[in-house]
Structures are given as structure tokens and as C-alpha cells.
Amino acid sequence: MAETLIIPTTQDRAELYKSLIPQVKALTSGESDLIANLSNTVAALKQTFGFFWVGFYFVKENQLVLGPFQGPIACTRIHFDKGVCGASYTRKQTVIVEDVEKFPGHIACSSDSRSEIVVPIIQNGEVKMVLDVDSDQVNDFSEVDQQGLEKLMEVVTTFI
């Protein structure tokens, strides 16, 4: 098990994801506890990129329920038809929002959140959870983040 995260000294997000993904795989391999693995995954993302908020929401009781996260306190429950997380869940695809103020139905868990990316974790055609990443900067996420986070969520599907 890896206990130290090695973060390259670059601002190139593609390179950061390329470095991070095998480290998360090593960090979570051999550990059977889902919460421990998800917790280390969000911590690694927060530590590598310095995102404002990173966390998982589980599909439970016909809504999304807060799971392991890093950042300020968060919304505990989100209905499937609400916010960016609900849109990702409903569409079964990654949703990138450049400016949350312009997203219809955005849920303002924090007024400091300015842009957001949400990636669904799908198994057997069913969304099991979503990864929610918020930035305190407008237009902070791109296709590079989408590709990197989707590849990282492929690692997550191996232990859920």
C-alpha cells in the first residue's frame, strides 16, 4: 500500500492525472473497505489539485446521499432531479458546469463554489454513486479533467 502521494511539480493537469491514477490504484489495492478507499481517493484528488471541494454521493433511498469528502461542510442529500449531481445521475454522464450561477437548479451548498464537474460511477448500467468536484474559480474544468476523472472512476469501480 502506498502511504505517500507523489505530486509532480507541474501545472499540466493531464500529467497530474497520469501520475495520480496509478497511485490511487496502489493506495486502494489490497484494502477491502469501501469507505477507506473512497476517503483516500478524495484526499488524493484534493491534495493533488487543490480543488475547493471533492466528494462522493451514494445512491440511497431514491436520492444521492453524502459520502466521503474533503472540503467545507456539504449538502447531505440531493434529489435525483436537482443540481449538477442530479443531472449527472439522471443523464448517466459527466456534467461540466463552467459557471454554477448559470446552471438552472444549481444547489448552492457553498457560495464559494463557482464551477463544477460531476462524474457518475456506473456498474452494470446502473449509477451507484457520483463524484462531485467543485472549484472556487469560474471555468476551472475541461475535457482533460473529464478524461482524467473518468479514468480514475474506472479504478473506483474495481472496489465498489
N, C-alpha and C. Protein backbone atom coordinates (compact mmCIF):
# COMPACT_ATOMS: atom_id res chain seq x y z
N MET A 1 0.84 -1.19 0.00
CA MET A 1 0.00 0.00 0.00
C MET A 1 0.88 1.25 0.00
N ALA A 2 0.57 2.17 -0.88
CA ALA A 2 1.30 3.43 -0.92
C ALA A 2 0.80 4.33 0.20
N GLU A 3 1.71 4.96 0.91
CA GLU A 3 1.30 5.85 2.00
C GLU A 3 1.75 7.28 1.78
N THR A 4 2.46 7.50 0.69
CA THR A 4 2.91 8.84 0.35
C THR A 4 2.46 9.15 -1.06
N LEU A 5 1.86 10.30 -1.25
CA LEU A 5 1.42 10.72 -2.57
C LEU A 5 2.53 11.55 -3.19
N ILE A 6 2.95 11.16 -4.37
CA ILE A 6 3.99 11.90 -5.08
C ILE A 6 3.31 12.76 -6.13
N ILE A 7 3.43 14.07 -5.96
CA ILE A 7 2.77 15.01 -6.86
C ILE A 7 3.83 15.70 -7.71
N PRO A 8 3.77 15.51 -9.03
CA PRO A 8 4.75 16.18 -9.89
C PRO A 8 4.65 17.70 -9.77
N THR A 9 5.75 18.37 -9.96
CA THR A 9 5.76 19.84 -9.88
C THR A 9 5.43 20.42 -11.25
N THR A 10 4.18 20.25 -11.64
CA THR A 10 3.70 20.77 -12.92
C THR A 10 2.28 21.28 -12.73
N GLN A 11 1.89 22.18 -13.59
CA GLN A 11 0.51 22.67 -13.59
C GLN A 11 -0.31 21.95 -14.66
N ASP A 12 0.33 21.06 -15.43
CA ASP A 12 -0.31 20.32 -16.50
C ASP A 12 -1.22 19.25 -15.90
N ARG A 13 -2.52 19.48 -15.98
CA ARG A 13 -3.45 18.56 -15.34
C ARG A 13 -3.40 17.16 -15.94
N ALA A 14 -3.18 17.06 -17.24
CA ALA A 14 -3.08 15.73 -17.87
C ALA A 14 -1.94 14.94 -17.22
N GLU A 15 -0.83 15.58 -16.99
CA GLU A 15 0.31 14.92 -16.34
C GLU A 15 -0.01 14.57 -14.89
N LEU A 16 -0.72 15.45 -14.22
CA LEU A 16 -1.09 15.18 -12.83
C LEU A 16 -2.01 13.96 -12.73
N TYR A 17 -2.99 13.87 -13.63
CA TYR A 17 -3.87 12.69 -13.63
C TYR A 17 -3.08 11.44 -13.96
N LYS A 18 -2.18 11.56 -14.93
CA LYS A 18 -1.36 10.40 -15.34
C LYS A 18 -0.54 9.87 -14.16
N SER A 19 -0.09 10.76 -13.31
CA SER A 19 0.67 10.37 -12.12
C SER A 19 -0.25 9.87 -11.00
N LEU A 20 -1.40 10.50 -10.86
CA LEU A 20 -2.30 10.20 -9.74
C LEU A 20 -2.99 8.84 -9.87
N ILE A 21 -3.45 8.49 -11.05
CA ILE A 21 -4.27 7.29 -11.22
C ILE A 21 -3.56 6.02 -10.74
N PRO A 22 -2.33 5.75 -11.16
CA PRO A 22 -1.69 4.53 -10.64
C PRO A 22 -1.42 4.59 -9.13
N GLN A 23 -1.25 5.78 -8.60
CA GLN A 23 -1.03 5.90 -7.15
C GLN A 23 -2.31 5.57 -6.38
N VAL A 24 -3.45 6.02 -6.89
CA VAL A 24 -4.72 5.68 -6.24
C VAL A 24 -4.96 4.18 -6.36
N LYS A 25 -4.64 3.62 -7.51
CA LYS A 25 -4.80 2.17 -7.70
C LYS A 25 -3.95 1.43 -6.65
N ALA A 26 -2.72 1.85 -6.46
CA ALA A 26 -1.84 1.22 -5.47
C ALA A 26 -2.35 1.45 -4.05
N LEU A 27 -2.84 2.64 -3.79
CA LEU A 27 -3.33 3.00 -2.47
C LEU A 27 -4.55 2.17 -2.07
N THR A 28 -5.39 1.85 -3.04
CA THR A 28 -6.64 1.15 -2.73
C THR A 28 -6.55 -0.37 -2.91
N SER A 29 -5.53 -0.82 -3.61
CA SER A 29 -5.42 -2.27 -3.83
C SER A 29 -5.08 -2.95 -2.50
N GLY A 30 -5.70 -4.05 -2.27
CA GLY A 30 -5.44 -4.78 -1.02
C GLY A 30 -6.29 -4.30 0.14
N GLU A 31 -7.01 -3.19 -0.03
CA GLU A 31 -7.92 -2.71 1.03
C GLU A 31 -9.34 -3.01 0.60
N SER A 32 -10.08 -3.70 1.45
CA SER A 32 -11.43 -4.11 1.08
C SER A 32 -12.52 -3.14 1.55
N ASP A 33 -12.18 -2.20 2.39
CA ASP A 33 -13.20 -1.30 2.92
C ASP A 33 -13.50 -0.17 1.95
N LEU A 34 -14.74 -0.09 1.51
CA LEU A 34 -15.17 0.91 0.54
C LEU A 34 -14.95 2.33 1.04
N ILE A 35 -15.37 2.61 2.27
CA ILE A 35 -15.25 3.98 2.81
C ILE A 35 -13.79 4.41 2.91
N ALA A 36 -12.93 3.51 3.34
CA ALA A 36 -11.50 3.83 3.42
C ALA A 36 -10.95 4.16 2.03
N ASN A 37 -11.31 3.37 1.04
CA ASN A 37 -10.81 3.60 -0.31
C ASN A 37 -11.35 4.89 -0.92
N LEU A 38 -12.63 5.14 -0.73
CA LEU A 38 -13.20 6.39 -1.25
C LEU A 38 -12.61 7.60 -0.54
N SER A 39 -12.39 7.48 0.76
CA SER A 39 -11.80 8.58 1.54
C SER A 39 -10.41 8.92 1.04
N ASN A 40 -9.59 7.90 0.81
CA ASN A 40 -8.24 8.14 0.30
C ASN A 40 -8.27 8.68 -1.13
N THR A 41 -9.25 8.26 -1.92
CA THR A 41 -9.37 8.76 -3.28
C THR A 41 -9.66 10.26 -3.28
N VAL A 42 -10.62 10.70 -2.47
CA VAL A 42 -10.92 12.15 -2.45
C VAL A 42 -9.77 12.94 -1.83
N ALA A 43 -9.11 12.37 -0.84
CA ALA A 43 -7.96 13.07 -0.25
C ALA A 43 -6.84 13.23 -1.28
N ALA A 44 -6.61 12.20 -2.07
CA ALA A 44 -5.57 12.27 -3.10
C ALA A 44 -5.91 13.31 -4.16
N LEU A 45 -7.18 13.38 -4.55
CA LEU A 45 -7.60 14.40 -5.51
C LEU A 45 -7.43 15.81 -4.95
N LYS A 46 -7.87 15.99 -3.72
CA LYS A 46 -7.77 17.32 -3.08
C LYS A 46 -6.30 17.73 -2.93
N GLN A 47 -5.48 16.78 -2.50
CA GLN A 47 -4.06 17.08 -2.29
C GLN A 47 -3.35 17.38 -3.61
N THR A 48 -3.68 16.64 -4.66
CA THR A 48 -3.00 16.82 -5.95
C THR A 48 -3.40 18.11 -6.64
N PHE A 49 -4.69 18.41 -6.65
CA PHE A 49 -5.18 19.53 -7.44
C PHE A 49 -5.58 20.76 -6.62
N GLY A 50 -5.79 20.60 -5.33
CA GLY A 50 -6.21 21.73 -4.51
C GLY A 50 -7.63 22.19 -4.80
N PHE A 51 -8.47 21.28 -5.32
CA PHE A 51 -9.85 21.65 -5.60
C PHE A 51 -10.54 22.14 -4.33
N PHE A 52 -11.55 22.99 -4.50
CA PHE A 52 -12.28 23.56 -3.37
C PHE A 52 -13.02 22.48 -2.58
N TRP A 53 -13.66 21.55 -3.30
CA TRP A 53 -14.43 20.50 -2.64
C TRP A 53 -14.41 19.27 -3.53
N VAL A 54 -14.20 18.11 -2.93
CA VAL A 54 -14.19 16.84 -3.65
C VAL A 54 -14.91 15.82 -2.80
N GLY A 55 -15.89 15.11 -3.38
CA GLY A 55 -16.57 14.10 -2.59
C GLY A 55 -17.46 13.19 -3.41
N PHE A 56 -17.90 12.15 -2.75
CA PHE A 56 -18.81 11.18 -3.35
C PHE A 56 -20.20 11.32 -2.77
N TYR A 57 -21.18 11.05 -3.60
CA TYR A 57 -22.56 10.91 -3.16
C TYR A 57 -23.04 9.52 -3.58
N PHE A 58 -23.54 8.75 -2.60
CA PHE A 58 -24.06 7.41 -2.84
C PHE A 58 -25.51 7.47 -3.27
N VAL A 59 -25.91 6.54 -4.11
CA VAL A 59 -27.32 6.37 -4.45
C VAL A 59 -27.94 5.55 -3.31
N LYS A 60 -28.85 6.18 -2.56
CA LYS A 60 -29.51 5.56 -1.41
C LYS A 60 -30.89 6.15 -1.26
N GLU A 61 -31.85 5.31 -0.93
CA GLU A 61 -33.19 5.80 -0.58
C GLU A 61 -33.75 6.77 -1.62
N ASN A 62 -33.55 6.45 -2.91
CA ASN A 62 -34.07 7.26 -4.02
C ASN A 62 -33.55 8.69 -4.03
N GLN A 63 -32.30 8.85 -3.60
CA GLN A 63 -31.64 10.15 -3.68
C GLN A 63 -30.13 9.94 -3.59
N LEU A 64 -29.39 11.02 -3.68
CA LEU A 64 -27.95 10.98 -3.52
C LEU A 64 -27.62 11.41 -2.10
N VAL A 65 -26.83 10.57 -1.41
CA VAL A 65 -26.52 10.82 0.00
C VAL A 65 -25.01 11.00 0.14
N LEU A 66 -24.63 12.03 0.88
CA LEU A 66 -23.24 12.39 1.08
C LEU A 66 -22.40 11.22 1.57
N GLY A 67 -21.24 11.06 0.95
CA GLY A 67 -20.25 10.07 1.35
C GLY A 67 -18.95 10.76 1.70
N PRO A 68 -17.84 10.05 1.61
CA PRO A 68 -16.54 10.64 1.94
C PRO A 68 -16.25 11.88 1.09
N PHE A 69 -15.73 12.92 1.74
CA PHE A 69 -15.41 14.15 1.02
C PHE A 69 -14.28 14.89 1.72
N GLN A 70 -13.73 15.87 1.02
CA GLN A 70 -12.73 16.80 1.53
C GLN A 70 -13.20 18.20 1.17
N GLY A 71 -13.23 19.09 2.13
CA GLY A 71 -13.65 20.47 1.89
C GLY A 71 -14.64 20.91 2.94
N PRO A 72 -15.26 22.07 2.73
CA PRO A 72 -16.25 22.59 3.68
C PRO A 72 -17.46 21.66 3.78
N ILE A 73 -18.26 21.85 4.83
CA ILE A 73 -19.46 21.03 5.00
C ILE A 73 -20.29 21.08 3.72
N ALA A 74 -21.10 20.03 3.54
CA ALA A 74 -21.78 19.88 2.25
C ALA A 74 -23.25 19.55 2.43
N CYS A 75 -23.97 19.62 1.32
CA CYS A 75 -25.37 19.17 1.30
C CYS A 75 -25.36 17.67 1.60
N THR A 76 -26.24 17.25 2.50
CA THR A 76 -26.26 15.85 2.90
C THR A 76 -27.05 14.99 1.92
N ARG A 77 -28.15 15.49 1.41
CA ARG A 77 -29.00 14.73 0.48
C ARG A 77 -29.36 15.60 -0.71
N ILE A 78 -29.32 14.96 -1.89
CA ILE A 78 -29.66 15.65 -3.14
C ILE A 78 -30.64 14.76 -3.90
N HIS A 79 -31.75 15.33 -4.28
CA HIS A 79 -32.73 14.58 -5.07
C HIS A 79 -32.18 14.37 -6.49
N PHE A 80 -32.58 13.28 -7.11
CA PHE A 80 -32.08 12.93 -8.44
C PHE A 80 -32.35 14.00 -9.49
N ASP A 81 -33.35 14.82 -9.29
CA ASP A 81 -33.70 15.84 -10.28
C ASP A 81 -33.18 17.23 -9.91
N LYS A 82 -32.23 17.31 -8.98
CA LYS A 82 -31.74 18.60 -8.52
C LYS A 82 -30.23 18.74 -8.76
N GLY A 83 -29.82 19.93 -9.12
CA GLY A 83 -28.41 20.29 -9.18
C GLY A 83 -27.61 19.54 -10.23
N VAL A 84 -26.31 19.79 -10.20
CA VAL A 84 -25.38 19.18 -11.14
C VAL A 84 -25.24 17.68 -10.85
N CYS A 85 -25.22 17.32 -9.58
CA CYS A 85 -25.14 15.90 -9.22
C CYS A 85 -26.35 15.14 -9.74
N GLY A 86 -27.53 15.71 -9.57
CA GLY A 86 -28.74 15.08 -10.06
C GLY A 86 -28.74 14.97 -11.58
N ALA A 87 -28.23 15.99 -12.25
CA ALA A 87 -28.15 15.96 -13.71
C ALA A 87 -27.21 14.84 -14.17
N SER A 88 -26.08 14.69 -13.52
CA SER A 88 -25.13 13.62 -13.87
C SER A 88 -25.75 12.26 -13.63
N TYR A 89 -26.43 12.11 -12.50
CA TYR A 89 -27.10 10.85 -12.18
C TYR A 89 -28.16 10.54 -13.25
N THR A 90 -29.01 11.48 -13.55
CA THR A 90 -30.13 11.28 -14.47
C THR A 90 -29.64 11.00 -15.89
N ARG A 91 -28.62 11.74 -16.33
CA ARG A 91 -28.10 11.58 -17.70
C ARG A 91 -27.15 10.39 -17.84
N LYS A 92 -26.64 9.91 -16.69
CA LYS A 92 -25.63 8.83 -16.68
C LYS A 92 -24.39 9.24 -17.47
N GLN A 93 -24.01 10.51 -17.29
CA GLN A 93 -22.81 11.01 -17.96
C GLN A 93 -22.18 12.14 -17.15
N THR A 94 -20.93 12.42 -17.46
CA THR A 94 -20.22 13.51 -16.80
C THR A 94 -20.84 14.84 -17.21
N VAL A 95 -20.97 15.72 -16.23
CA VAL A 95 -21.51 17.06 -16.48
C VAL A 95 -20.47 18.08 -15.99
N ILE A 96 -20.09 18.98 -16.89
CA ILE A 96 -19.17 20.08 -16.55
C ILE A 96 -19.96 21.37 -16.60
N VAL A 97 -19.87 22.15 -15.53
CA VAL A 97 -20.55 23.44 -15.47
C VAL A 97 -19.49 24.53 -15.28
N GLU A 98 -19.38 25.40 -16.28
CA GLU A 98 -18.38 26.46 -16.25
C GLU A 98 -18.66 27.50 -15.17
N ASP A 99 -19.94 27.82 -14.99
CA ASP A 99 -20.34 28.84 -14.01
C ASP A 99 -21.63 28.36 -13.34
N VAL A 100 -21.52 27.92 -12.10
CA VAL A 100 -22.69 27.35 -11.42
C VAL A 100 -23.84 28.34 -11.27
N GLU A 101 -23.53 29.63 -11.30
CA GLU A 101 -24.58 30.65 -11.20
C GLU A 101 -25.52 30.59 -12.40
N LYS A 102 -25.05 30.04 -13.51
CA LYS A 102 -25.84 29.99 -14.74
C LYS A 102 -26.45 28.62 -14.98
N PHE A 103 -26.28 27.69 -14.04
CA PHE A 103 -26.84 26.35 -14.20
C PHE A 103 -28.22 26.30 -13.56
N PRO A 104 -29.26 26.05 -14.36
CA PRO A 104 -30.62 26.00 -13.81
C PRO A 104 -30.74 24.92 -12.72
N GLY A 105 -31.23 25.30 -11.56
CA GLY A 105 -31.42 24.34 -10.48
C GLY A 105 -30.17 24.03 -9.68
N HIS A 106 -29.11 24.82 -9.87
CA HIS A 106 -27.89 24.57 -9.10
C HIS A 106 -28.18 24.65 -7.60
N ILE A 107 -27.62 23.72 -6.85
CA ILE A 107 -27.77 23.71 -5.40
C ILE A 107 -26.54 24.38 -4.81
N ALA A 108 -26.72 25.47 -4.12
CA ALA A 108 -25.59 26.22 -3.56
C ALA A 108 -25.26 25.71 -2.16
N CYS A 109 -24.52 24.61 -2.10
CA CYS A 109 -24.07 24.13 -0.79
C CYS A 109 -23.07 25.12 -0.21
N SER A 110 -22.31 25.77 -1.09
CA SER A 110 -21.38 26.81 -0.67
C SER A 110 -21.41 27.94 -1.70
N SER A 111 -21.50 29.15 -1.25
CA SER A 111 -21.50 30.29 -2.16
C SER A 111 -20.11 30.51 -2.77
N ASP A 112 -19.08 29.82 -2.24
CA ASP A 112 -17.73 29.94 -2.79
C ASP A 112 -17.50 29.05 -4.01
N SER A 113 -18.39 28.10 -4.23
CA SER A 113 -18.27 27.22 -5.40
C SER A 113 -18.65 28.00 -6.66
N ARG A 114 -17.78 27.94 -7.67
CA ARG A 114 -18.02 28.72 -8.90
C ARG A 114 -18.16 27.85 -10.14
N SER A 115 -17.47 26.70 -10.19
CA SER A 115 -17.62 25.77 -11.30
C SER A 115 -17.59 24.36 -10.74
N GLU A 116 -18.06 23.39 -11.56
CA GLU A 116 -18.26 22.05 -11.01
C GLU A 116 -18.16 21.01 -12.12
N ILE A 117 -17.68 19.83 -11.74
CA ILE A 117 -17.71 18.67 -12.62
C ILE A 117 -18.21 17.49 -11.78
N VAL A 118 -19.13 16.72 -12.35
CA VAL A 118 -19.68 15.56 -11.66
C VAL A 118 -19.58 14.36 -12.60
N VAL A 119 -19.00 13.27 -12.07
CA VAL A 119 -18.78 12.06 -12.84
C VAL A 119 -19.57 10.91 -12.20
N PRO A 120 -20.45 10.26 -12.98
CA PRO A 120 -21.17 9.12 -12.42
C PRO A 120 -20.29 7.88 -12.39
N ILE A 121 -20.48 7.05 -11.38
CA ILE A 121 -19.80 5.76 -11.29
C ILE A 121 -20.88 4.72 -11.60
N ILE A 122 -20.70 4.06 -12.74
CA ILE A 122 -21.73 3.16 -13.26
C ILE A 122 -21.22 1.73 -13.23
N GLN A 123 -22.06 0.83 -12.72
CA GLN A 123 -21.79 -0.60 -12.74
C GLN A 123 -23.02 -1.31 -13.26
N ASN A 124 -22.83 -2.20 -14.22
CA ASN A 124 -23.94 -2.95 -14.81
C ASN A 124 -25.06 -2.03 -15.28
N GLY A 125 -24.68 -0.90 -15.88
CA GLY A 125 -25.65 0.03 -16.43
C GLY A 125 -26.38 0.89 -15.42
N GLU A 126 -26.00 0.79 -14.15
CA GLU A 126 -26.69 1.50 -13.08
C GLU A 126 -25.73 2.45 -12.35
N VAL A 127 -26.17 3.69 -12.13
CA VAL A 127 -25.34 4.64 -11.39
C VAL A 127 -25.35 4.23 -9.92
N LYS A 128 -24.16 3.98 -9.37
CA LYS A 128 -24.02 3.58 -7.97
C LYS A 128 -23.71 4.77 -7.07
N MET A 129 -22.99 5.74 -7.63
CA MET A 129 -22.61 6.95 -6.90
C MET A 129 -22.11 7.97 -7.91
N VAL A 130 -21.89 9.19 -7.45
CA VAL A 130 -21.28 10.21 -8.29
C VAL A 130 -20.11 10.83 -7.54
N LEU A 131 -19.11 11.23 -8.32
CA LEU A 131 -18.00 12.02 -7.79
C LEU A 131 -18.30 13.46 -8.13
N ASP A 132 -18.29 14.32 -7.13
CA ASP A 132 -18.57 15.75 -7.29
C ASP A 132 -17.30 16.52 -6.97
N VAL A 133 -16.87 17.38 -7.91
CA VAL A 133 -15.69 18.21 -7.68
C VAL A 133 -16.08 19.65 -7.96
N ASP A 134 -15.83 20.51 -6.98
CA ASP A 134 -16.14 21.94 -7.10
C ASP A 134 -14.86 22.75 -7.09
N SER A 135 -14.89 23.86 -7.80
CA SER A 135 -13.79 24.82 -7.80
C SER A 135 -14.31 26.17 -7.35
N ASP A 136 -13.44 26.95 -6.76
CA ASP A 136 -13.81 28.31 -6.40
C ASP A 136 -13.47 29.30 -7.53
N GLN A 137 -13.17 28.75 -8.71
CA GLN A 137 -12.88 29.56 -9.89
C GLN A 137 -13.88 29.22 -11.00
N VAL A 138 -14.31 30.21 -11.74
CA VAL A 138 -15.18 30.00 -12.88
C VAL A 138 -14.38 29.29 -13.99
N ASN A 139 -15.06 28.39 -14.69
CA ASN A 139 -14.48 27.69 -15.85
C ASN A 139 -13.16 26.99 -15.52
N ASP A 140 -13.13 26.26 -14.42
CA ASP A 140 -11.90 25.61 -13.98
C ASP A 140 -11.75 24.19 -14.53
N PHE A 141 -12.79 23.62 -15.13
CA PHE A 141 -12.73 22.23 -15.58
C PHE A 141 -12.83 22.13 -17.09
N SER A 142 -12.13 21.15 -17.65
CA SER A 142 -12.10 20.97 -19.09
C SER A 142 -12.22 19.49 -19.43
N GLU A 143 -12.08 19.19 -20.72
CA GLU A 143 -12.10 17.79 -21.17
C GLU A 143 -10.95 17.01 -20.54
N VAL A 144 -9.85 17.66 -20.23
CA VAL A 144 -8.72 16.99 -19.57
C VAL A 144 -9.18 16.46 -18.22
N ASP A 145 -9.91 17.28 -17.47
CA ASP A 145 -10.44 16.83 -16.18
C ASP A 145 -11.45 15.72 -16.38
N GLN A 146 -12.32 15.87 -17.36
CA GLN A 146 -13.31 14.84 -17.61
C GLN A 146 -12.63 13.50 -17.90
N GLN A 147 -11.66 13.50 -18.80
CA GLN A 147 -10.97 12.26 -19.14
C GLN A 147 -10.22 11.69 -17.94
N GLY A 148 -9.52 12.55 -17.20
CA GLY A 148 -8.75 12.09 -16.05
C GLY A 148 -9.64 11.53 -14.95
N LEU A 149 -10.72 12.25 -14.64
CA LEU A 149 -11.62 11.79 -13.58
C LEU A 149 -12.37 10.53 -13.99
N GLU A 150 -12.76 10.43 -15.26
CA GLU A 150 -13.44 9.22 -15.72
C GLU A 150 -12.51 8.01 -15.63
N LYS A 151 -11.23 8.19 -15.97
CA LYS A 151 -10.26 7.09 -15.83
C LYS A 151 -10.07 6.73 -14.36
N LEU A 152 -10.03 7.74 -13.51
CA LEU A 152 -9.91 7.48 -12.08
C LEU A 152 -11.13 6.73 -11.55
N MET A 153 -12.31 7.07 -12.05
CA MET A 153 -13.52 6.37 -11.59
C MET A 153 -13.56 4.93 -12.09
N GLU A 154 -12.83 4.62 -13.15
CA GLU A 154 -12.69 3.21 -13.56
C GLU A 154 -11.96 2.43 -12.48
N VAL A 155 -10.99 3.06 -11.83
CA VAL A 155 -10.30 2.43 -10.70
C VAL A 155 -11.30 2.23 -9.56
N VAL A 156 -12.11 3.25 -9.29
CA VAL A 156 -13.10 3.16 -8.21
C VAL A 156 -14.06 1.99 -8.44
N THR A 157 -14.47 1.77 -9.69
CA THR A 157 -15.42 0.67 -9.94
C THR A 157 -14.82 -0.68 -9.61
N THR A 158 -13.51 -0.80 -9.52
CA THR A 158 -12.91 -2.10 -9.17
C THR A 158 -13.07 -2.44 -7.71
N PHE A 159 -13.38 -1.47 -6.87
CA PHE A 159 -13.52 -1.78 -5.45
C PHE A 159 -14.90 -1.46 -4.86
N ILE A 160 -15.87 -1.17 -5.71
CA ILE A 160 -17.23 -0.98 -5.17
C ILE A 160 -18.07 -2.22 -5.38
